[in-house]
XYZ file of C-alpha atoms in Angstrom:
379
model
C 66.587 -30.841 15.926
C 67.291 -34.412 17.110
C 65.647 -37.403 18.741
C 64.982 -35.726 22.078
C 63.211 -32.504 21.124
C 61.090 -31.344 18.229
C 59.882 -28.294 16.330
C 56.803 -26.847 18.034
C 53.732 -25.096 16.601
C 53.357 -21.329 16.450
C 49.682 -20.466 16.861
C 48.073 -17.094 16.238
C 45.608 -16.582 19.073
C 42.310 -14.919 18.235
C 41.142 -14.943 21.883
C 44.234 -13.076 23.057
C 44.074 -10.753 20.056
C 40.503 -9.862 20.995
C 41.531 -9.321 24.611
C 44.615 -7.194 23.926
C 43.911 -5.526 20.561
C 47.260 -6.877 19.304
C 48.507 -9.774 17.210
C 49.503 -12.492 19.642
C 51.325 -15.687 18.703
C 51.849 -18.592 21.102
C 54.986 -20.711 20.704
C 53.758 -24.025 22.111
C 56.776 -25.476 23.895
C 54.350 -27.459 26.045
C 54.213 -29.930 23.135
C 57.812 -31.062 23.631
C 58.424 -34.731 24.614
C 58.826 -33.808 28.297
C 55.935 -31.329 28.239
C 58.130 -28.240 28.467
C 60.789 -26.183 26.704
C 63.382 -27.927 28.862
C 63.490 -30.729 26.291
C 65.448 -28.413 24.020
C 68.085 -27.367 26.540
C 68.596 -30.538 28.545
C 67.919 -32.649 25.463
C 70.669 -30.846 23.596
C 73.098 -31.375 26.487
C 72.316 -35.090 26.733
C 72.431 -35.596 22.970
C 75.778 -33.782 22.733
C 77.440 -36.168 25.193
C 75.757 -39.167 23.580
C 77.102 -38.195 20.151
C 80.506 -37.236 21.548
C 80.936 -40.695 23.041
C 79.969 -42.368 19.768
C 82.369 -40.191 17.762
C 85.226 -41.032 20.146
C 84.525 -44.754 19.764
C 84.359 -44.455 15.970
C 87.648 -42.557 15.871
C 89.382 -45.092 18.127
C 88.120 -47.947 15.962
C 89.318 -46.205 12.820
C 92.807 -45.758 14.244
C 92.916 -49.389 15.404
C 91.405 -50.721 12.191
C 88.678 -52.488 14.137
C 84.904 -52.387 14.333
C 83.612 -49.666 16.676
C 83.043 -50.826 20.248
C 79.553 -50.693 21.668
C 79.053 -47.509 23.701
C 78.773 -47.838 27.459
C 75.897 -46.279 29.310
C 76.473 -42.748 30.489
C 75.006 -41.623 33.800
C 73.315 -38.229 33.615
C 72.816 -36.387 36.903
C 70.211 -33.641 37.151
C 69.144 -31.357 39.993
C 65.816 -29.787 39.302
C 62.543 -28.414 40.607
C 60.972 -30.810 38.148
C 60.842 -29.852 34.473
C 64.588 -29.899 33.795
C 64.900 -33.222 35.568
C 62.052 -34.702 33.553
C 63.590 -33.418 30.314
C 66.991 -34.865 31.218
C 65.378 -38.176 32.161
C 63.334 -38.386 28.955
C 66.380 -37.595 26.810
C 68.795 -39.876 28.648
C 66.512 -42.912 28.765
C 65.410 -42.393 25.155
C 69.057 -42.717 24.148
C 69.628 -45.723 26.400
C 71.474 -44.033 29.263
C 71.049 -43.936 33.014
C 69.692 -40.866 34.784
C 69.387 -39.747 38.408
C 67.332 -36.676 39.292
C 67.508 -34.946 42.665
C 64.473 -32.786 43.408
C 63.550 -30.647 46.436
C 60.617 -31.418 48.716
C 58.440 -28.769 47.037
C 58.418 -30.790 43.774
C 54.919 -32.164 43.301
C 54.287 -35.931 43.629
C 52.954 -35.978 40.060
C 56.286 -34.663 38.758
C 58.245 -37.205 40.788
C 56.062 -39.959 39.319
C 56.574 -38.722 35.758
C 60.342 -38.720 36.205
C 60.294 -42.199 37.738
C 58.131 -43.500 34.878
C 60.993 -42.814 32.452
C 63.141 -45.312 34.338
C 65.238 -42.633 36.016
C 66.052 -42.702 39.726
C 64.387 -39.940 41.768
C 65.966 -38.632 44.973
C 64.200 -36.048 47.173
C 66.391 -33.714 49.212
C 66.155 -30.177 50.641
C 63.562 -27.434 50.587
C 64.653 -25.634 47.401
C 66.434 -26.421 44.144
C 69.719 -25.040 45.511
C 69.622 -27.569 48.355
C 68.988 -30.421 45.918
C 71.817 -29.219 43.677
C 74.348 -29.082 46.510
C 73.387 -32.587 47.610
C 73.775 -33.943 44.069
C 77.226 -32.406 43.646
C 78.471 -33.591 47.044
C 77.013 -37.089 46.774
C 77.536 -37.977 43.132
C 80.293 -35.684 41.896
C 82.573 -35.373 44.925
C 82.244 -31.592 44.800
C 83.195 -31.293 41.137
C 81.240 -28.726 39.130
C 81.443 -30.553 35.819
C 81.390 -34.052 34.359
C 83.236 -36.622 36.468
C 84.332 -40.184 35.798
C 83.971 -42.651 38.673
C 84.422 -46.378 39.246
C 81.414 -46.910 41.493
C 80.900 -50.377 40.024
C 83.033 -52.889 38.167
C 82.617 -50.983 34.906
C 83.737 -47.415 34.523
C 80.790 -45.095 34.476
C 81.053 -41.590 33.132
C 78.840 -39.252 35.078
C 77.560 -36.126 33.373
C 76.231 -33.235 35.436
C 73.208 -31.507 33.896
C 72.789 -27.969 35.175
C 69.147 -26.961 34.693
C 69.890 -23.524 33.254
C 73.546 -22.418 33.434
C 75.296 -24.301 30.631
C 76.210 -23.291 27.076
C 74.816 -26.538 25.689
C 71.493 -25.818 27.385
C 71.405 -22.291 25.950
C 72.235 -23.628 22.501
C 69.175 -25.841 22.704
C 66.924 -22.859 23.401
C 68.491 -20.884 20.573
C 66.712 -23.275 18.215
C 63.432 -21.602 19.202
C 64.622 -18.421 17.492
C 65.626 -20.337 14.364
C 62.100 -21.757 14.118
C 60.302 -18.591 15.134
C 61.757 -16.352 12.426
C 60.790 -18.858 9.729
C 57.337 -19.565 11.154
C 56.491 -15.857 11.352
C 57.684 -15.446 7.767
C 55.344 -18.265 6.747
C 52.468 -16.629 8.639
C 53.168 -13.272 6.994
C 53.203 -14.884 3.555
C 49.928 -16.722 4.195
C 48.241 -13.577 5.465
C 49.436 -11.534 2.496
C 48.236 -14.242 0.093
C 44.798 -14.354 1.707
C 44.289 -10.584 1.619
C 45.832 -9.731 -1.769
C 43.694 -9.191 -4.887
C 43.422 -12.094 -7.297
C 46.258 -12.252 -9.815
C 48.709 -10.303 -7.658
C 51.957 -12.205 -7.094
C 53.079 -12.481 -3.479
C 56.722 -13.080 -2.621
C 57.621 -15.079 0.459
C 59.920 -13.176 2.854
C 63.535 -14.204 2.284
C 64.674 -13.194 5.778
C 63.322 -14.121 9.223
C 60.340 -12.092 10.394
C 60.486 -10.842 13.971
C 57.734 -9.726 16.350
C 57.906 -6.474 18.283
C 58.398 -8.372 21.539
C 58.965 -11.858 22.921
C 57.685 -12.709 26.395
C 59.340 -15.485 28.395
C 59.289 -16.581 32.020
C 62.568 -16.452 33.954
C 63.624 -18.900 36.639
C 67.376 -19.304 36.399
C 67.445 -17.524 33.055
C 68.433 -20.364 30.736
C 65.534 -19.905 28.315
C 66.000 -16.140 28.265
C 69.743 -16.506 27.641
C 69.225 -18.905 24.759
C 66.623 -16.646 23.142
C 68.866 -13.570 23.349
C 71.816 -15.593 22.082
C 69.728 -16.671 19.098
C 68.570 -13.149 18.318
C 72.116 -11.766 18.450
C 73.353 -14.559 16.191
C 70.579 -13.803 13.724
C 71.474 -10.113 13.699
C 75.080 -10.989 12.916
C 74.163 -13.098 9.886
C 71.067 -11.235 8.712
C 70.679 -7.456 8.406
C 72.404 -5.800 11.393
C 70.354 -2.650 10.791
C 67.071 -4.433 11.417
C 65.637 -3.869 14.901
C 65.414 -6.973 17.054
C 62.447 -7.800 19.290
C 62.268 -6.492 22.822
C 62.605 -9.254 25.404
C 60.010 -9.032 28.181
C 60.917 -11.227 31.144
C 58.210 -12.507 33.478
C 58.688 -13.396 37.127
C 56.371 -13.760 40.091
C 56.710 -11.260 42.933
C 58.132 -13.857 45.324
C 60.838 -15.019 42.906
C 61.814 -11.769 41.178
C 65.594 -12.108 41.264
C 66.185 -10.709 37.748
C 63.842 -7.779 38.328
C 65.528 -7.001 41.655
C 68.988 -7.422 40.142
C 68.325 -4.923 37.350
C 66.968 -2.371 39.806
C 69.862 -2.915 42.242
C 72.539 -2.705 39.553
C 74.081 -6.026 40.584
C 73.054 -9.668 40.653
C 70.750 -10.385 43.588
C 70.489 -13.734 45.361
C 67.202 -14.501 47.108
C 67.345 -16.091 50.540
C 64.074 -18.005 50.211
C 61.982 -17.665 47.035
C 58.267 -17.842 47.839
C 55.916 -18.528 44.956
C 53.332 -20.993 43.722
C 55.356 -21.016 40.493
C 57.937 -23.437 41.880
C 59.774 -23.664 38.534
C 60.745 -20.004 38.952
C 62.109 -20.491 42.479
C 65.846 -20.340 41.731
C 67.923 -18.318 44.168
C 69.488 -16.251 41.382
C 69.812 -16.038 37.619
C 72.967 -17.109 35.815
C 75.779 -14.611 35.282
C 75.155 -14.694 31.531
C 71.442 -13.983 31.934
C 72.217 -10.968 34.114
C 74.884 -9.772 31.676
C 72.449 -9.871 28.753
C 69.620 -8.238 30.696
C 71.738 -5.456 32.168
C 73.583 -4.568 28.961
C 72.616 -1.187 27.522
C 71.257 -1.854 24.012
C 73.201 0.083 21.395
C 72.182 0.132 17.759
C 69.610 -1.858 15.856
C 71.280 -5.235 16.316
C 70.897 -5.207 20.092
C 68.314 -6.644 22.456
C 66.507 -4.520 25.029
C 65.128 -6.332 28.070
C 62.133 -5.157 30.110
C 61.510 -7.036 33.387
C 57.916 -7.468 34.599
C 56.647 -9.109 37.774
C 53.176 -10.490 38.413
C 51.461 -11.907 41.476
C 50.945 -15.615 42.046
C 47.220 -15.021 41.610
C 47.777 -13.384 38.220
C 49.980 -16.276 37.084
C 47.409 -18.900 38.073
C 44.570 -16.867 36.561
C 46.478 -16.650 33.276
C 46.783 -20.449 33.274
C 43.011 -20.810 33.632
C 42.462 -18.349 30.770
C 44.740 -20.422 28.523
C 42.812 -23.536 29.543
C 39.477 -21.879 28.762
C 40.521 -20.250 25.479
C 42.855 -22.889 24.013
C 42.286 -26.049 26.074
C 45.942 -26.163 27.175
C 47.149 -26.935 30.704
C 50.391 -25.309 31.823
C 51.867 -24.557 35.217
C 52.003 -21.126 36.943
C 55.577 -20.445 35.789
C 54.208 -20.362 32.255
C 51.191 -18.425 33.511
C 53.540 -15.634 34.603
C 54.519 -15.055 30.953
C 50.895 -15.153 29.804
C 49.889 -12.710 32.557
C 52.237 -10.099 31.073
C 49.816 -9.767 28.143
C 47.675 -7.669 30.507
C 50.658 -5.378 31.193
C 51.697 -4.501 27.646
C 50.377 -0.937 27.906
C 52.621 -0.471 30.961
C 55.607 -1.878 29.089
C 54.980 0.428 26.118
C 54.964 3.410 28.462
C 58.589 2.645 29.421
C 59.835 2.509 25.821
C 61.521 5.352 23.973
C 60.125 7.008 20.844
C 56.582 5.831 21.532
C 57.337 2.312 20.276
C 54.238 0.128 19.993
C 54.141 -3.578 20.669
C 51.605 -4.659 18.091
C 53.018 -8.110 17.305
C 53.930 -10.188 20.339
C 55.075 -13.784 20.810
C 54.636 -15.601 24.124
C 56.834 -18.608 24.795
C 54.333 -21.076 26.267
C 57.029 -22.898 28.185
C 54.675 -25.604 29.431
C 55.362 -27.707 32.500
C 54.153 -31.163 33.466
C 53.571 -30.791 37.198
C 49.989 -29.548 36.881
C 46.697 -30.977 35.670
C 43.485 -28.968 35.245
C 42.166 -29.616 38.765
C 45.382 -28.189 40.263
C 44.680 -24.842 38.597
C 41.145 -24.807 39.982
C 42.430 -25.568 43.498
C 45.018 -22.783 43.296
């Protein structure tokens, strides 16, 4: 955890438990500084480069026997449908750096305003995220895929490219969700045992992370999914490798189902023109690492099985209105896609071997700042 993202609540939902007959926990990533889980991934990337610059200055000063020089402003460059750009802008400006965000035309005016309110520059280009990303690379990075140093003004300015989902630093940020989740579920288990045990009976707090049967997350480019799987595999390596890990259930809308199509095709699929109200899911394809994790055959207890599920736009929006009614939380349809999967858990169970039941389920409420309540009613 650092200055640009925070630990988020894990809430046991009685309304969803009543609806599904299962124990449902909501991991409220909508409470992050930018309003979405993207604060973890893009925040971690921005913070890494911020700290790296400071460490380099400190080391140079130590060698020279001088006081450390004041750090120069970095220039973070983000291409985004909205949430990643807002997260990058919040993190960069919080740490005193410059940020430019290129968004496609489909990005809502409210999101553009939120990004601009951080002090970041907003540029609108292209119909989809891929168009915005190409423009950013060609205009600001001279075609380079990674960080570039330019002399656009009299002072050297280091420009840092922030990929919205395909970067190890971004995945590392999302891995922190798993670190929190295992501990929070252990705390919940301890509290429940304490409340239901007879008086005078000693209750021991679990010493290891507690895992649900399944974790549901929405998939756009696959950054969140990749970070979650990475975290689970790391936990298995340091904890008990014989313990089964949760099943990952990925949620996409029908018009942006690139992971679902890829797994059925046996190779990574690129969509020509994603079509969905859940604009945050409208990437052309998932990252290579996301596809590699999802397509890997799980072997042994310390492996992660992935089950892809698609829902309609109407189901995603309806799930958002249910969350608003039951918990008073406003999220965008990309998050609604994950919540809509709660109505499909019987179908998911039917695909699992050995009659495995999904009794304890966590939904990553990924959030999103583009929508307000009236938008959900209009949709």
